[in-house]
N, CA, C and O atoms as a DFTB+ gen file, in Angstrom:
480 C
 N C O
     1  1       0.852      -1.159      -0.024
     2  2       0.005       0.001       0.019
     3  2       0.840       1.228      -0.005
     4  3       1.923       1.222       0.580
     5  1       0.410       2.305      -0.651
     6  2       1.123       3.547      -0.744
     7  2       0.284       4.702      -0.275
     8  3      -0.935       4.610      -0.131
     9  1       0.997       5.825      -0.035
    10  2       0.325       6.987       0.402
    11  2       0.882       8.199      -0.334
    12  3       2.032       8.182      -0.773
    13  1       0.093       9.232      -0.471
    14  2       0.490      10.516      -1.097
    15  2       0.267      11.613      -0.041
    16  3      -0.810      11.694       0.551
    17  1       1.256      12.429       0.186
    18  2       1.121      13.539       1.122
    19  2       1.547      14.834       0.480
    20  3       2.672      15.003       0.012
    21  1       0.558      15.771       0.482
    22  2       0.863      17.059      -0.101
    23  2       1.318      18.056       0.939
    24  3       1.058      17.933       2.136
    25  1       2.016      19.059       0.413
    26  2       2.540      20.150       1.344
    27  2       2.735      21.360       0.503
    28  3       2.883      21.269      -0.715
    29  1       2.737      22.516       1.156
    30  2       3.043      23.815       0.493
    31  2       1.895      24.683       0.331
    32  3       2.085      25.807      -0.134
    33  1       0.703      24.301       0.660
    34  2      -0.421      25.185       0.576
    35  2      -0.348      26.271       1.557
    36  3       0.467      26.222       2.477
    37  1      -1.191      27.284       1.399
    38  2      -1.216      28.407       2.234
    39  2      -2.015      29.603       1.737
    40  3      -2.788      29.491       0.786
    41  1      -1.822      30.756       2.392
    42  2      -2.482      31.958       1.956
    43  2      -1.494      32.891       1.300
    44  3      -0.456      33.219       1.874
    45  1      -1.825      33.325       0.072
    46  2      -0.948      34.301      -0.661
    47  2      -1.842      35.338      -1.262
    48  3      -3.046      35.140      -1.426
    49  1      -1.217      36.474      -1.597
    50  2      -1.908      37.546      -2.268
    51  2      -1.921      37.313      -3.751
    52  3      -1.052      36.615      -4.274
    53  1      -2.871      37.871      -4.436
    54  2      -2.972      37.757      -5.866
    55  2      -1.653      38.242      -6.512
    56  3      -1.110      39.282      -6.137
    57  1      -1.176      37.492      -7.451
    58  2       0.085      37.844      -8.081
    59  2       1.260      37.131      -7.468
    60  3       2.363      37.156      -8.013
    61  1       1.028      36.482      -6.317
    62  2       2.138      35.797      -5.621
    63  2       2.313      34.361      -6.117
    64  3       1.655      33.908      -7.054
    65  1       3.215      33.683      -5.455
    66  2       3.580      32.329      -5.855
    67  2       3.573      31.356      -4.727
    68  3       3.734      31.748      -3.571
    69  1       3.394      30.111      -5.018
    70  2       3.492      29.018      -4.086
    71  2       4.019      27.853      -4.806
    72  3       3.835      27.751      -6.019
    73  1       4.691      26.930      -4.110
    74  2       5.117      25.641      -4.672
    75  2       4.540      24.522      -3.814
    76  3       4.793      24.434      -2.613
    77  1       3.776      23.693      -4.453
    78  2       3.241      22.513      -3.811
    79  2       4.099      21.311      -4.084
    80  3       4.663      21.153      -5.167
    81  1       4.189      20.445      -3.058
    82  2       4.931      19.246      -3.181
    83  2       4.017      18.048      -2.820
    84  3       3.100      18.170      -2.008
    85  1       4.294      16.917      -3.436
    86  2       3.554      15.656      -3.108
    87  2       4.544      14.530      -3.164
    88  3       5.179      14.261      -4.184
    89  1       4.652      13.873      -2.013
    90  2       5.579      12.758      -1.941
    91  2       4.848      11.435      -1.747
    92  3       3.970      11.299      -0.895
    93  1       5.245      10.460      -2.574
    94  2       4.639       9.111      -2.427
    95  2       5.553       8.296      -1.602
    96  3       6.776       8.376      -1.718
    97  1       4.912       7.455      -0.706
    98  2       5.691       6.628       0.141
    99  2       4.914       5.286       0.325
   100  3       3.744       5.155      -0.034
   101  1       5.623       4.337       0.888
   102  2       5.004       3.015       1.104
   103  2       5.697       1.936       0.324
   104  3       6.864       2.075      -0.040
   105  1       5.004       0.884       0.070
   106  2       5.472      -0.220      -0.638
   107  2       5.447      -0.011      -2.096
   108  3       4.553      -0.515      -2.774
   109  1       6.412       0.730      -2.631
   110  2       6.359       1.249      -3.983
   111  2       7.379       0.590      -4.866
   112  3       8.568       0.550      -4.550
   113  1       6.898       0.069      -5.988
   114  2       7.832      -0.429      -7.012
   115  2       8.171       0.661      -7.988
   116  3       9.328       0.849      -8.363
   117  1       7.118       1.399      -8.407
   118  2       7.344       2.542      -9.326
   119  2       6.187       3.446      -9.219
   120  3       5.075       3.053      -8.866
   121  1       6.473       4.701      -9.540
   122  2       5.417       5.766      -9.595
   123  2       5.301       6.189     -11.061
   124  3       6.272       6.693     -11.626
   125  1       4.128       5.993     -11.695
   126  2       4.019       6.293     -13.069
   127  2       3.477       7.748     -13.218
   128  3       4.094       8.678     -12.699
   129  1       2.352       7.948     -13.906
   130  2       1.832       9.289     -14.097
   131  2       1.418       9.914     -12.762
   132  3       0.853       9.242     -11.899
   133  1       1.704      11.192     -12.608
   134  2       1.305      11.949     -11.422
   135  2       0.597      13.266     -11.858
   136  3       0.837      13.790     -12.945
   137  1      -0.251      13.753     -10.995
   138  2      -0.948      14.953     -11.392
   139  2      -1.466      15.763     -10.229
   140  3      -1.468      15.313      -9.083
   141  1      -1.908      16.976     -10.547
   142  2      -2.514      17.834      -9.576
   143  2      -3.964      18.164      -9.978
   144  3      -4.232      18.514     -11.127
   145  1      -4.858      18.053      -9.051
   146  2      -6.222      18.418      -9.273
   147  2      -6.656      19.494      -8.247
   148  3      -5.976      19.667      -7.236
   149  1      -7.718      20.184      -8.472
   150  2      -8.167      21.168      -7.496
   151  2      -9.695      21.125      -7.494
   152  3     -10.360      20.757      -8.463
   153  1     -10.189      21.527      -6.341
   154  2     -11.628      21.614      -6.152
   155  2     -12.010      22.807      -5.289
   156  3     -11.593      22.901      -4.134
   157  1     -12.797      23.715      -5.843
   158  2     -13.297      24.809      -5.122
   159  2     -14.638      24.517      -4.599
   160  3     -15.297      23.633      -5.146
   161  1     -15.137      25.200      -3.545
   162  2     -16.457      24.938      -2.986
   163  2     -17.505      24.995      -4.043
   164  3     -17.530      25.931      -4.842
   165  1     -18.417      23.974      -4.076
   166  2     -19.522      23.927      -4.982
   167  2     -19.158      23.633      -6.432
   168  3     -20.029      23.688      -7.301
   169  1     -17.907      23.326      -6.713
   170  2     -17.479      23.010      -8.086
   171  2     -16.951      21.589      -8.178
   172  3     -16.627      20.932      -7.189
   173  1     -16.889      21.182      -9.366
   174  2     -16.290      19.804      -9.649
   175  2     -14.803      19.823      -9.503
   176  3     -14.164      20.855      -9.708
   177  1     -14.251      18.711      -9.156
   178  2     -12.823      18.602      -9.123
   179  2     -12.313      18.599     -10.527
   180  3     -12.845      17.910     -11.397
   181  1     -11.278      19.373     -10.749
   182  2     -10.684      19.512     -12.155
   183  2      -9.247      19.258     -12.192
   184  3      -8.515      19.552     -11.247
   185  1      -8.817      18.693     -13.314
   186  2      -7.377      18.485     -13.576
   187  2      -6.707      19.783     -13.773
   188  3      -7.173      20.600     -14.568
   189  1      -5.569      20.033     -13.049
   190  2      -4.806      21.176     -13.214
   191  2      -3.555      20.901     -14.088
   192  3      -3.285      21.655     -15.023
   193  1      -2.846      19.900     -13.807
   194  2      -1.660      19.526     -14.551
   195  2      -1.346      18.010     -14.265
   196  3      -1.680      17.436     -13.229
   197  1      -0.686      17.451     -15.277
   198  2      -0.240      16.053     -15.063
   199  2       1.132      15.890     -15.709
   200  3       1.522      16.661     -16.585
   201  1       1.828      14.900     -15.269
   202  2       3.165      14.658     -15.775
   203  2       3.391      13.142     -15.815
   204  3       3.090      12.411     -14.871
   205  1       3.939      12.709     -16.962
   206  2       4.184      11.278     -17.189
   207  2       5.543      10.893     -16.549
   208  3       6.312      11.733     -16.081
   209  1       5.781       9.563     -16.564
   210  2       7.042       9.070     -16.016
   211  2       8.219       9.662     -16.843
   212  3       9.304       9.861     -16.295
   213  1       8.026       9.929     -18.080
   214  2       9.044      10.523     -18.909
   215  2       9.037      12.005     -18.949
   216  3       9.755      12.607     -19.747
   217  1       8.227      12.633     -18.093
   218  2       8.202      14.086     -17.879
   219  2       7.454      14.801     -18.995
   220  3       7.643      15.999     -19.208
   221  1       6.600      14.062     -19.708
   222  2       5.703      14.799     -20.612
   223  2       4.582      15.483     -19.748
   224  3       4.146      14.937     -18.735
   225  1       4.152      16.656     -20.176
   226  2       3.221      17.413     -19.305
   227  2       1.979      17.833     -20.098
   228  3       1.946      17.916     -21.325
   229  1       0.975      18.086     -19.276
   230  2      -0.328      18.635     -19.691
   231  2      -0.804      19.649     -18.695
   232  3      -0.692      19.447     -17.486
   233  1      -1.330      20.728     -19.187
   234  2      -1.890      21.753     -18.334
   235  2      -3.301      22.138     -18.790
   236  3      -3.646      22.163     -19.972
   237  1      -4.101      22.440     -17.729
   238  2      -5.371      23.086     -18.085
   239  2      -5.216      24.452     -18.654
   240  3      -4.306      25.184     -18.262
   241  1      -6.067      24.824     -19.561
   242  2      -5.913      26.189     -20.159
   243  2      -5.864      27.330     -19.150
   244  3      -5.199      28.348     -19.337
   245  1      -6.607      27.098     -18.073
   246  2      -6.704      28.172     -17.056
   247  2      -5.395      28.439     -16.354
   248  3      -5.232      29.513     -15.775
   249  1      -4.451      27.513     -16.376
   250  2      -3.205      27.676     -15.619
   251  2      -1.996      27.675     -16.532
   252  3      -0.876      27.905     -16.076
   253  1      -2.204      27.420     -17.811
   254  2      -1.049      27.342     -18.791
   255  2      -0.338      28.669     -18.808
   256  3      -0.953      29.727     -18.942
   257  1       0.947      28.596     -18.672
   258  2       1.838      29.747     -18.669
   259  2       2.052      30.297     -17.336
   260  3       2.921      31.155     -17.178
   261  1       1.315      29.868     -16.326
   262  2       1.422      30.333     -14.951
   263  2       1.954      29.199     -14.029
   264  3       2.752      29.469     -13.131
   265  1       1.540      28.002     -14.234
   266  2       1.899      26.901     -13.415
   267  2       2.955      26.028     -14.085
   268  3       3.006      25.987     -15.314
   269  1       3.764      25.358     -13.358
   270  2       4.705      24.378     -13.905
   271  2       4.731      23.103     -13.061
   272  3       4.965      23.151     -11.853
   273  1       4.489      21.976     -13.704
   274  2       4.574      20.768     -12.982
   275  2       5.939      20.071     -13.257
   276  3       6.430      20.127     -14.384
   277  1       6.542      19.431     -12.262
   278  2       7.777      18.715     -12.489
   279  2       7.799      17.606     -11.491
   280  3       6.937      17.518     -10.616
   281  1       8.805      16.740     -11.623
   282  2       8.950      15.542     -10.733
   283  2      10.358      15.246     -10.504
   284  3      11.243      15.632     -11.267
   285  1      10.575      14.519      -9.392
   286  2      11.896      14.024      -8.988
   287  2      11.657      12.500      -8.788
   288  3      11.178      12.077      -7.736
   289  1      11.989      11.710      -9.789
   290  2      11.698      10.316      -9.709
   291  2      12.471       9.584      -8.567
   292  3      11.996       8.609      -7.985
   293  1      13.679      10.111      -8.287
   294  2      14.488       9.534      -7.217
   295  2      13.771       9.710      -5.850
   296  3      13.954       8.892      -4.948
   297  1      12.983      10.748      -5.709
   298  2      12.305      11.059      -4.501
   299  2      10.806      10.689      -4.491
   300  3      10.093      10.870      -3.504
   301  1      10.372      10.153      -5.666
   302  2       8.927       9.851      -5.848
   303  2       8.070      10.996      -5.477
   304  3       7.050      10.840      -4.805
   305  1       8.496      12.217      -5.937
   306  2       7.845      13.431      -5.593
   307  2       7.404      14.245      -6.850
   308  3       8.137      14.284      -7.839
   309  1       6.247      14.871      -6.812
   310  2       5.840      15.738      -7.840
   311  2       5.627      17.119      -7.262
   312  3       5.211      17.270      -6.113
   313  1       5.924      18.157      -8.092
   314  2       5.789      19.540      -7.621
   315  2       4.876      20.315      -8.540
   316  3       4.727      19.972      -9.713
   317  1       4.289      21.316      -8.035
   318  2       3.557      22.295      -8.784
   319  2       3.911      23.658      -8.418
   320  3       3.502      24.162      -7.373
   321  1       4.698      24.301      -9.289
   322  2       5.088      25.732      -9.035
   323  2       4.005      26.585      -9.594
   324  3       3.685      26.499     -10.779
   325  1       3.422      27.427      -8.744
   326  2       2.258      28.266      -9.109
   327  2       2.677      29.725      -9.019
   328  3       2.983      30.215      -7.932
   329  1       2.694      30.404     -10.118
   330  2       3.051      31.807     -10.215
   331  2       1.880      32.637     -10.679
   332  3       0.935      32.089     -11.248
   333  1       1.903      33.885     -10.466
   334  2       0.899      34.832     -10.856
   335  2      -0.488      34.357     -10.429
   336  3      -1.446      34.344     -11.201
   337  1      -0.537      33.969      -9.163
   338  2      -1.822      33.388      -8.654
   339  2      -2.962      34.420      -8.659
   340  3      -2.772      35.616      -8.435
   341  1      -4.121      33.892      -8.922
   342  2      -5.371      34.651      -9.056
   343  2      -6.338      34.125      -8.000
   344  3      -6.261      32.965      -7.595
   345  1      -7.258      34.999      -7.557
   346  2      -8.291      34.566      -6.589
   347  2      -9.029      33.319      -7.025
   348  3      -9.409      32.499      -6.189
   349  1      -9.243      33.159      -8.365
   350  2      -9.927      32.009      -8.876
   351  2      -9.121      30.723      -8.767
   352  3      -9.656      29.650      -9.048
   353  1      -7.870      30.790      -8.374
   354  2      -7.069      29.616      -8.144
   355  2      -7.294      29.064      -6.727
   356  3      -6.759      28.007      -6.394
   357  1      -8.051      29.737      -5.914
   358  2      -8.344      29.267      -4.568
   359  2      -9.087      27.970      -4.613
   360  3     -10.138      27.881      -5.248
   361  1      -8.565      26.944      -3.949
   362  2      -9.099      25.644      -3.974
   363  2      -8.315      24.704      -3.080
   364  3      -7.235      25.065      -2.613
   365  1      -8.812      23.549      -2.838
   366  2      -8.057      22.482      -2.278
   367  2      -7.417      21.791      -3.424
   368  3      -8.076      21.416      -4.394
   369  1      -6.085      21.615      -3.313
   370  2      -5.345      21.005      -4.383
   371  2      -4.975      19.543      -3.942
   372  3      -4.447      19.307      -2.856
   373  1      -5.277      18.631      -4.821
   374  2      -5.050      17.150      -4.516
   375  2      -4.036      16.622      -5.413
   376  3      -4.029      16.914      -6.609
   377  1      -3.161      15.837      -4.864
   378  2      -2.194      15.042      -5.632
   379  2      -2.808      13.722      -6.024
   380  3      -3.594      13.126      -5.287
   381  1      -2.424      13.280      -7.217
   382  2      -2.906      12.041      -7.719
   383  2      -1.782      11.298      -8.409
   384  3      -0.969      11.927      -9.087
   385  1      -1.700       9.948      -8.261
   386  2      -0.667       9.229      -8.893
   387  2      -1.027       7.766      -9.143
   388  3      -1.740       7.128      -8.368
   389  1      -0.515       7.281     -10.225
   390  2      -0.598       5.825     -10.496
   391  2       0.658       5.222      -9.945
   392  3       1.767       5.609     -10.313
   393  1       0.475       4.252      -9.042
   394  2       1.584       3.666      -8.299
   395  2       1.523       2.133      -8.444
   396  3       0.479       1.502      -8.277
   397  1       2.719       1.565      -8.770
   398  2       2.827       0.111      -8.775
   399  2       3.426      -0.296      -7.525
   400  3       4.539       0.125      -7.211
   401  1       2.726      -1.134      -6.742
   402  2       3.246      -1.584      -5.469
   403  2       4.354      -2.656      -5.682
   404  3       4.577      -3.133      -6.795
   405  1       5.013      -2.998      -4.597
   406  2       6.048      -4.003      -4.670
   407  2       5.458      -5.353      -5.031
   408  3       6.179      -6.252      -5.462
   409  1       4.144      -5.502      -4.857
   410  2       3.462      -6.719      -5.335
   411  2       3.063      -6.623      -6.805
   412  3       2.375      -7.495      -7.335
   413  1       3.499      -5.571      -7.437
   414  2       3.327      -5.413      -8.870
   415  2       1.849      -5.156      -9.261
   416  3       1.387      -5.519     -10.342
   417  1       1.172      -4.535      -8.350
   418  2      -0.263      -4.158      -8.562
   419  2      -0.357      -2.637      -8.844
   420  3       0.104      -1.834      -8.032
   421  1      -0.935      -2.254      -9.957
   422  2      -1.154      -0.815     -10.253
   423  2      -2.424      -0.311      -9.659
   424  3      -3.490      -0.886      -9.879
   425  1      -2.327       0.803      -8.874
   426  2      -3.500       1.459      -8.279
   427  2      -3.362       2.924      -8.431
   428  3      -2.245       3.435      -8.522
   429  1      -4.485       3.640      -8.463
   430  2      -4.476       5.085      -8.483
   431  2      -4.763       5.584      -7.072
   432  3      -5.687       5.102      -6.417
   433  1      -3.942       6.588      -6.584
   434  2      -4.026       7.108      -5.255
   435  2      -4.350       8.568      -5.286
   436  3      -4.072       9.270      -6.258
   437  1      -4.955       9.027      -4.186
   438  2      -5.213      10.405      -3.962
   439  2      -4.615      10.859      -2.617
   440  3      -4.663      10.118      -1.635
   441  1      -4.075      12.027      -2.578
   442  2      -3.724      12.677      -1.314
   443  2      -4.874      13.282      -0.708
   444  3      -5.934      13.351      -1.330
   445  1      -4.738      13.758       0.543
   446  2      -5.831      14.295       1.286
   447  2      -6.089      15.729       0.958
   448  3      -7.128      16.272       1.337
   449  1      -5.146      16.385       0.241
   450  2      -5.350      17.758      -0.263
   451  2      -4.638      18.769       0.608
   452  3      -4.400      18.525       1.791
   453  1      -4.300      19.903       0.023
   454  2      -3.730      21.070       0.691
   455  2      -4.401      22.311       0.155
   456  3      -4.566      22.499      -1.051
   457  1      -4.788      23.162       1.110
   458  2      -5.610      24.351       0.753
   459  2      -4.732      25.513       0.300
   460  3      -3.772      25.919       0.954
   461  1      -5.132      26.017      -0.867
   462  2      -4.452      27.234      -1.421
   463  2      -5.547      28.317      -1.434
   464  3      -6.624      28.157      -2.009
   465  1      -5.202      29.424      -0.766
   466  2      -6.122      30.582      -0.704
   467  2      -5.428      31.781      -1.277
   468  3      -4.368      32.174      -0.789
   469  1      -5.979      32.357      -2.270
   470  2      -5.411      33.570      -2.938
   471  2      -6.320      34.703      -2.672
   472  3      -7.478      34.686      -3.090
   473  1      -5.823      35.715      -1.971
   474  2      -6.590      36.865      -1.584
   475  2      -6.414      37.972      -2.635
   476  3      -5.371      38.064      -3.282
   477  1      -7.469      38.827      -2.796
   478  2      -7.407      39.866      -3.705
   479  2      -6.958      41.219      -3.115
   480  3      -6.869      42.210      -3.840
């Protein structure tokens, strides 16, 4: 079994920056695709960015040019650098990953989320 733990959320002013981190731990054989999702109150959870094992990336149009996703495979960690933050970026940000356990079973995992609040 594996776990994902996010960190780096907090309160920032519009135009500011934050860097989120998500570390996978547990009985891990490999971490494949990883991504960041967010959910604002009363809204659906949406994909923000994702990154493949080979570091190919995808971004939602709403964050393209402002956010950067990256990963450190040696640390089983994915990052989300968020610049030029806007109030509409306020949400709980969730880490997601496809993880192969040491038993060679592929499962999708979610972190518990970290709150990002952007004030105007």
